[in-house]
Short mmCIF file of C-alpha atoms (C1' of nucleotides) in Angstrom, two decimals:
data_model
loop_
_atom_site.label_atom_id
_atom_site.label_comp_id
_atom_site.label_asym_id
_atom_site.label_seq_id
_atom_site.Cartn_x
_atom_site.Cartn_y
_atom_site.Cartn_z
CA MET X 1 19.68 10.40 8.71
CA GLU X 2 19.75 10.71 12.09
CA LYS X 3 16.30 10.27 13.89
CA LEU X 4 12.96 11.17 13.26
CA ASP X 5 11.51 14.13 15.10
CA GLU X 6 7.57 14.33 15.85
CA ILE X 7 7.05 16.20 12.78
CA ASP X 8 8.42 13.31 10.45
CA LEU X 9 6.37 10.77 12.40
CA LYS X 10 3.33 12.90 11.73
CA ILE X 11 4.02 13.13 8.02
CA LEU X 12 4.72 9.37 7.96
CA ARG X 13 1.41 8.79 9.87
CA ILE X 14 -0.40 10.79 7.20
CA LEU X 15 1.20 9.16 4.06
CA GLN X 16 0.49 5.68 5.40
CA LYS X 17 -3.05 6.29 5.62
CA LYS X 18 -3.53 8.03 2.34
CA SER X 19 -0.37 9.12 -0.10
CA ASN X 20 -2.20 10.98 -2.67
CA ARG X 21 -2.19 14.23 -0.78
CA THR X 22 -0.68 17.30 -1.90
CA THR X 23 1.98 18.89 -0.08
CA LYS X 24 -0.10 21.54 0.70
CA GLU X 25 -2.73 19.57 2.43
CA VAL X 26 -0.04 17.65 4.28
CA ALA X 27 1.43 21.01 5.39
CA LYS X 28 -2.01 22.29 6.50
CA LEU X 29 -2.61 19.34 8.42
CA ILE X 30 0.48 19.79 10.44
CA ASN X 31 0.55 23.74 10.49
CA LEU X 32 3.47 24.23 8.06
CA THR X 33 3.95 25.64 4.84
CA ALA X 34 4.62 23.65 1.77
CA SER X 35 8.27 23.96 1.62
CA PRO X 36 9.48 22.39 4.71
CA VAL X 37 7.11 19.34 4.35
CA TYR X 38 8.24 19.09 0.70
CA GLU X 39 11.76 18.47 1.77
CA ARG X 40 11.15 16.65 4.88
CA ILE X 41 9.16 14.14 2.43
CA LYS X 42 11.65 14.05 0.07
CA ARG X 43 14.41 13.15 2.93
CA LEU X 44 12.18 10.11 4.14
CA GLU X 45 11.88 8.76 0.60
CA GLU X 46 15.90 9.08 0.00
CA CYS X 47 16.56 7.59 3.38
CA GLY X 48 14.30 4.73 2.72
CA TYR X 49 11.80 5.34 5.56
CA ILE X 50 9.10 5.37 2.71
CA LYS X 51 9.76 2.48 0.88
CA LYS X 52 7.18 3.28 -1.93
CA TYR X 53 3.78 4.22 -2.84
CA VAL X 54 1.10 1.78 -3.99
CA ALA X 55 -2.65 1.56 -5.13
CA ILE X 56 -4.52 -0.71 -3.27
CA LEU X 57 -7.16 -2.60 -5.38
CA ASP X 58 -10.34 -4.01 -4.11
CA LYS X 59 -9.64 -7.84 -4.31
CA LYS X 60 -13.51 -8.68 -4.80
CA LEU X 61 -14.12 -6.07 -7.63
CA ILE X 62 -11.13 -7.36 -9.70
CA ASN X 63 -12.44 -10.82 -9.30
CA ILE X 64 -10.14 -12.25 -6.50
CA PRO X 65 -12.21 -13.31 -3.81
CA ILE X 66 -10.52 -16.16 -2.38
CA THR X 67 -7.73 -15.57 0.47
CA ALA X 68 -6.02 -18.83 1.42
CA ILE X 69 -3.19 -19.08 4.46
CA CYS X 70 -1.17 -22.08 3.83
CA MET X 71 1.25 -23.54 6.49
CA VAL X 72 4.16 -25.36 4.84
CA SER X 73 6.92 -27.48 6.67
CA LEU X 74 10.07 -28.73 5.02
CA ARG X 75 11.16 -32.52 4.80
CA TYR X 76 14.98 -31.38 5.13
CA HIS X 77 16.00 -28.36 6.39
CA ASP X 78 19.37 -27.58 4.73
CA GLU X 79 20.35 -24.07 3.63
CA GLY X 80 20.37 -25.28 0.13
CA PHE X 81 16.54 -26.49 0.49
CA ILE X 82 15.78 -23.47 1.83
CA ASP X 83 17.17 -21.01 -0.46
CA LYS X 84 15.57 -22.91 -3.29
CA PHE X 85 12.28 -22.88 -1.59
CA ASP X 86 12.62 -19.24 -1.36
CA LYS X 87 13.34 -18.76 -4.87
CA GLN X 88 10.50 -21.06 -6.32
CA ILE X 89 7.85 -19.38 -4.03
CA LYS X 90 9.09 -15.70 -5.37
CA ALA X 91 8.23 -17.13 -8.64
CA LEU X 92 4.47 -17.71 -7.75
CA GLN X 93 2.43 -14.69 -8.41
CA GLU X 94 -0.52 -15.91 -6.54
CA VAL X 95 1.20 -15.82 -3.40
CA GLN X 96 0.99 -12.35 -1.94
CA GLU X 97 2.95 -13.06 1.17
CA CYS X 98 5.51 -15.60 2.30
CA TYR X 99 7.37 -15.55 5.45
CA HIS X 100 9.91 -18.07 7.07
CA MET X 101 8.80 -18.72 10.59
CA ALA X 102 10.07 -19.82 13.93
CA GLY X 103 7.77 -22.26 15.52
CA LYS X 104 6.48 -25.81 14.49
CA VAL X 105 5.84 -24.74 10.68
CA ASP X 106 8.28 -23.47 8.66
CA PHE X 107 6.57 -21.14 6.45
CA PHE X 108 3.41 -19.14 5.95
CA LEU X 109 1.85 -18.09 2.60
CA LYS X 110 -1.18 -15.91 1.84
CA ILE X 111 -2.22 -16.73 -1.43
CA ASN X 112 -4.92 -14.81 -3.35
CA LEU X 113 -6.96 -16.11 -6.18
CA GLU X 114 -10.09 -16.42 -8.24
CA SER X 115 -11.89 -19.40 -6.91
CA LEU X 116 -11.47 -22.60 -4.81
CA ASP X 117 -11.10 -24.43 -8.05
CA LYS X 118 -7.93 -22.11 -8.74
CA TYR X 119 -6.72 -22.94 -5.34
CA HIS X 120 -6.89 -26.54 -5.80
CA GLU X 121 -5.01 -26.14 -9.41
CA PHE X 122 -2.40 -23.96 -7.38
CA VAL X 123 -1.55 -26.69 -4.91
CA ARG X 124 -1.74 -29.31 -7.16
CA LEU X 125 0.09 -27.76 -10.16
CA LYS X 126 2.42 -25.42 -8.58
CA LEU X 127 2.90 -25.84 -5.04
CA SER X 128 3.04 -29.45 -4.55
CA LYS X 129 5.71 -29.44 -7.60
CA ILE X 130 7.99 -27.90 -5.26
CA GLU X 131 10.33 -30.51 -3.89
CA ASN X 132 11.03 -31.48 -0.23
CA ILE X 133 7.49 -30.03 1.01
CA GLY X 134 6.55 -32.41 4.26
CA VAL X 135 3.47 -30.72 5.66
CA LEU X 136 1.01 -28.21 3.88
CA GLU X 137 -2.16 -27.30 5.57
CA SER X 138 -4.85 -24.79 4.03
CA TYR X 139 -6.96 -22.37 5.97
CA PHE X 140 -9.34 -20.00 4.01
CA VAL X 141 -10.43 -16.71 5.26
CA LEU X 142 -13.99 -16.12 5.77
CA LYS X 143 -13.87 -12.74 6.70
CA GLU X 144 -11.55 -10.03 6.71
CA ILE X 145 -11.50 -8.28 10.13
CA THR X 146 -8.83 -5.86 9.64
CA SER X 147 -6.11 -5.67 6.85
CA THR X 148 -4.11 -2.70 6.54
CA THR X 149 -0.50 -1.61 5.48
CA GLU X 150 -0.25 0.91 8.35
CA TYR X 151 2.42 0.62 11.11
CA TYR X 152 1.61 1.91 14.75
CA ILE X 153 4.11 4.55 15.14
CA MET C 1 -19.07 0.42 -14.40
CA GLU C 2 -19.34 -2.77 -16.66
CA LYS C 3 -16.07 -4.67 -17.17
CA LEU C 4 -12.52 -3.95 -17.21
CA ASP C 5 -10.65 -3.54 -20.52
CA GLU C 6 -7.15 -4.44 -21.04
CA ILE C 7 -6.20 -0.84 -20.76
CA ASP C 8 -8.00 -0.57 -17.45
CA LEU C 9 -6.00 -3.73 -16.29
CA LYS C 10 -2.58 -2.31 -17.63
CA ILE C 11 -3.39 0.84 -15.50
CA LEU C 12 -4.11 -1.07 -12.39
CA ARG C 13 -1.06 -3.10 -12.86
CA ILE C 14 1.06 -0.01 -13.06
CA LEU C 15 -0.52 1.71 -10.23
CA GLN C 16 -0.52 -1.20 -7.70
CA LYS C 17 3.32 -1.22 -8.16
CA LYS C 18 4.08 2.32 -7.91
CA SER C 19 1.23 4.60 -7.70
CA ASN C 20 3.31 8.11 -7.55
CA ARG C 21 3.59 8.18 -11.16
CA THR C 22 2.31 11.06 -13.33
CA THR C 23 -0.61 10.65 -15.72
CA LYS C 24 1.78 11.34 -18.36
CA GLU C 25 4.30 8.60 -17.44
CA VAL C 26 1.23 6.25 -17.18
CA ALA C 27 0.00 7.13 -20.71
CA LYS C 28 3.48 6.83 -22.32
CA LEU C 29 3.68 3.26 -20.57
CA ILE C 30 0.64 2.38 -22.50
CA ASN C 31 0.95 4.55 -25.74
CA LEU C 32 -1.96 6.91 -24.82
CA THR C 33 -2.30 10.49 -24.03
CA ALA C 34 -2.62 12.03 -20.73
CA SER C 35 -6.51 12.54 -20.87
CA PRO C 36 -7.95 9.32 -21.48
CA VAL C 37 -5.67 7.89 -18.75
CA TYR C 38 -6.83 10.50 -16.48
CA GLU C 39 -10.35 9.63 -16.94
CA ARG C 40 -9.81 6.02 -16.66
CA ILE C 41 -7.92 6.28 -13.41
CA LYS C 42 -10.75 8.74 -12.19
CA ARG C 43 -13.31 6.20 -12.97
CA LEU C 44 -11.26 3.16 -11.64
CA GLU C 45 -11.02 5.37 -8.30
CA GLU C 46 -14.91 6.18 -8.13
CA CYS C 47 -16.08 2.72 -8.80
CA GLY C 48 -14.03 1.43 -6.05
CA TYR C 49 -11.54 -0.59 -8.02
CA ILE C 50 -8.77 1.35 -6.51
CA LYS C 51 -9.65 1.61 -2.85
CA LYS C 52 -6.95 4.27 -1.54
CA TYR C 53 -3.37 4.97 -2.21
CA VAL C 54 -0.72 4.57 0.52
CA ALA C 55 2.99 4.89 1.40
CA ILE C 56 4.66 1.63 2.50
CA LEU C 57 7.07 2.17 5.30
CA ASP C 58 10.26 0.34 6.29
CA LYS C 59 9.41 -1.54 9.28
CA LYS C 60 13.04 -1.92 10.58
CA LEU C 61 13.88 1.75 10.11
CA ILE C 62 10.81 2.77 11.80
CA ASN C 63 11.75 0.58 14.57
CA ILE C 64 9.29 -2.15 14.38
CA PRO C 65 11.44 -5.23 13.54
CA ILE C 66 9.06 -7.85 15.14
CA THR C 67 6.38 -9.64 13.29
CA ALA C 68 4.29 -12.27 14.75
CA ILE C 69 1.60 -14.50 13.58
CA CYS C 70 -0.66 -15.64 16.17
CA MET C 71 -3.48 -18.28 15.75
CA VAL C 72 -6.40 -17.93 17.89
CA SER C 73 -9.42 -20.10 18.47
CA LEU C 74 -12.55 -19.12 20.73
CA ARG C 75 -14.07 -21.33 23.45
CA TYR C 76 -17.59 -20.40 22.30
CA HIS C 77 -18.68 -19.64 18.85
CA ASP C 78 -21.83 -17.81 19.27
CA GLU C 79 -22.39 -14.65 16.86
CA GLY C 80 -22.16 -12.66 19.83
CA PHE C 81 -18.84 -13.68 20.95
CA ILE C 82 -17.67 -13.47 17.35
CA ASP C 83 -18.68 -10.04 16.85
CA LYS C 84 -17.34 -8.76 20.24
CA PHE C 85 -14.04 -10.31 19.29
CA ASP C 86 -13.95 -8.65 16.02
CA LYS C 87 -14.49 -5.01 17.85
CA GLN C 88 -11.81 -5.77 20.43
CA ILE C 89 -9.40 -6.72 17.87
CA LYS C 90 -9.96 -3.70 15.64
CA ALA C 91 -9.13 -1.41 18.65
CA LEU C 92 -5.70 -3.20 19.03
CA GLN C 93 -3.35 -0.89 16.68
CA GLU C 94 -0.60 -3.03 16.59
CA VAL C 95 -2.59 -5.77 14.92
CA GLN C 96 -2.36 -5.33 11.02
CA GLU C 97 -4.36 -7.74 9.67
CA CYS C 98 -6.82 -10.06 11.25
CA TYR C 99 -9.07 -13.11 9.40
CA HIS C 100 -12.01 -15.19 10.43
CA MET C 101 -10.95 -18.50 9.11
CA ALA C 102 -12.40 -21.64 8.40
CA GLY C 103 -10.26 -24.63 9.50
CA LYS C 104 -9.11 -25.52 12.95
CA VAL C 105 -8.25 -22.02 14.23
CA ASP C 106 -10.73 -19.26 14.19
CA PHE C 107 -8.62 -16.17 13.63
CA PHE C 108 -5.14 -15.50 12.19
CA LEU C 109 -3.82 -12.32 13.56
CA LYS C 110 -0.44 -10.36 12.03
CA ILE C 111 1.22 -8.31 14.71
CA ASN C 112 3.91 -5.76 14.47
CA LEU C 113 6.15 -4.54 17.34
CA GLU C 114 9.15 -3.16 18.46
CA SER C 115 10.68 -6.18 20.37
CA LEU C 116 9.80 -9.60 21.97
CA ASP C 117 9.31 -7.83 25.14
CA LYS C 118 6.64 -5.70 23.60
CA TYR C 119 5.00 -9.06 22.00
CA HIS C 120 5.01 -10.43 25.64
CA GLU C 121 3.39 -7.26 26.89
CA PHE C 122 0.85 -7.36 24.23
CA VAL C 123 -0.11 -11.05 24.85
CA ARG C 124 -0.29 -10.34 28.44
CA LEU C 125 -2.02 -6.90 28.73
CA LYS C 126 -4.18 -6.87 25.65
CA LEU C 127 -4.77 -10.14 24.01
CA SER C 128 -5.42 -12.22 27.12
CA LYS C 129 -7.66 -9.72 28.29
CA ILE C 130 -10.20 -10.62 25.62
CA GLU C 131 -12.54 -13.15 27.03
CA ASN C 132 -13.67 -16.36 25.34
CA ILE C 133 -10.04 -16.86 24.04
CA GLY C 134 -9.47 -20.71 23.96
CA VAL C 135 -6.08 -21.39 22.09
CA LEU C 136 -3.64 -18.92 21.34
CA GLU C 137 -0.53 -20.05 19.44
CA SER C 138 2.29 -17.62 18.60
CA TYR C 139 4.87 -17.91 15.78
CA PHE C 140 7.31 -15.26 14.57
CA VAL C 141 8.75 -14.28 11.23
CA LEU C 142 12.59 -15.25 10.88
CA LYS C 143 12.58 -13.83 7.33
CA GLU C 144 10.21 -12.04 4.93
CA ILE C 145 10.51 -14.01 1.64
CA THR C 146 7.89 -11.93 -0.06
CA SER C 147 5.48 -9.22 1.13
CA THR C 148 3.61 -7.29 -1.39
CA THR C 149 0.13 -5.42 -1.58
CA GLU C 150 -0.16 -6.37 -5.12
CA TYR C 151 -2.76 -8.90 -6.74
CA TYR C 152 -1.91 -11.09 -9.84
CA ILE C 153 -4.40 -9.57 -12.29
"C1'" DG G 1 14.70 25.05 9.74
"C1'" DC G 2 10.84 27.87 8.16
"C1'" DT G 3 8.45 31.52 5.25
"C1'" DG G 4 6.63 33.25 0.83
"C1'" DA G 5 7.07 33.80 -3.46
"C1'" DA G 6 8.76 32.86 -8.34
"C1'" DA G 7 9.38 29.64 -11.87
"C1'" DG G 8 8.60 25.15 -13.79
"C1'" DT G 9 5.55 21.14 -14.28
"C1'" DA G 10 1.86 18.26 -14.14
"C1'" DG G 11 -3.48 17.65 -13.47
"C1'" DT G 12 -7.41 18.80 -15.47
"C1'" DT G 13 -11.01 20.37 -18.76
"C1'" DC G 14 -13.01 20.88 -22.72
"C1'" DG G 15 -14.13 21.22 -27.98
"C1'" DA G 16 -13.12 18.72 -32.15
"C1'" DC G 17 -12.97 14.40 -34.25
"C1'" DG M 1 -13.10 6.79 -26.69
"C1'" DT M 2 -9.47 9.55 -27.63
"C1'" DC M 3 -6.46 13.63 -29.01
"C1'" DG M 4 -4.39 18.42 -28.19
"C1'" DA M 5 -4.74 22.70 -26.40
"C1'" DA M 6 -5.73 25.96 -23.02
"C1'" DC M 7 -6.39 26.65 -17.86
"C1'" DT M 8 -5.73 25.52 -13.32
"C1'" DA M 9 -3.26 23.75 -9.52
"C1'" DC M 10 0.59 21.74 -7.50
"C1'" DT M 11 5.66 20.83 -6.90
"C1'" DT M 12 10.04 22.70 -6.58
"C1'" DT M 13 13.43 26.08 -5.91
"C1'" DC M 14 15.74 29.91 -3.57
"C1'" DA M 15 16.48 34.24 -1.15
"C1'" DG M 16 15.70 36.50 3.22
"C1'" DC M 17 15.06 35.42 7.90
#
DNA sequence: GCTGAAAGTAGTTCGAC
DNA sequence: GTCGAACTACTTTCAGC
């Protein structure tokens, strides 16, 4: 797929805000008929511009009110250790995001949990069991100012 | 709505992984017919358990390869200043996430951009224009280990 | 690359259990 | 609370432009 034209961008902007729209609705929003919109969306999916469609749940209603951000530095930085850390983190389902960083810490983790007690447990039983962790600093979210999956396009 | 039973949880688990499934498909996955699944999903939406449905785009394909994490501390911490900061951050469309934190920094920001140059511009022209910022520390994502919108339920 | 219509399929409603 | 059928609406295809 070559480049996205303005119509493609409009479709992406619409779908990243609300994906459960009918093709008709999207078509109406951009003054087209259903068929070209249908084909463009399909192309955007096939070419990977749209990775997936997901339902966003309400953290608090499903009883996961605590969000912690955790900064981790490794003691040793060989390739093997980093790959190992990578694999072990991926196995922890409480970890919603994990990034390998450039800067004075190696990793950022975002962790969602039921309670502070569970966080204590999580650190004690899971995180600290991962070998080679040097520094571990925890921060807790007091309030979500913004949190979106949208990109500014 | 009272409590979620195991069937509701199963539906939520399915939809937060992939929301563009037909009611039939979901029904098949949990050994039910379409009607009860349809009604449960509708109830989950109405009661707010499902906040919304969104399309997740591929950052790199849409030309937003840079993710920065920015830690901000304010100089003064009166209610007025915090609210003001809140409002000004919400107006910045490059900011995908912003959390008010407990810990030695006040705010975490996740910012998605086209290039490091744009980040420089962003800090110089937008972020630093917000008054009352004391400390501002930037980190860049080298690699995404995991990044999901799912909760572990 | 779009339109509009036709065909196929899924979403949605509802009476029975 | 679920099933299954009937109805409605959307998705999907395609000939014509």
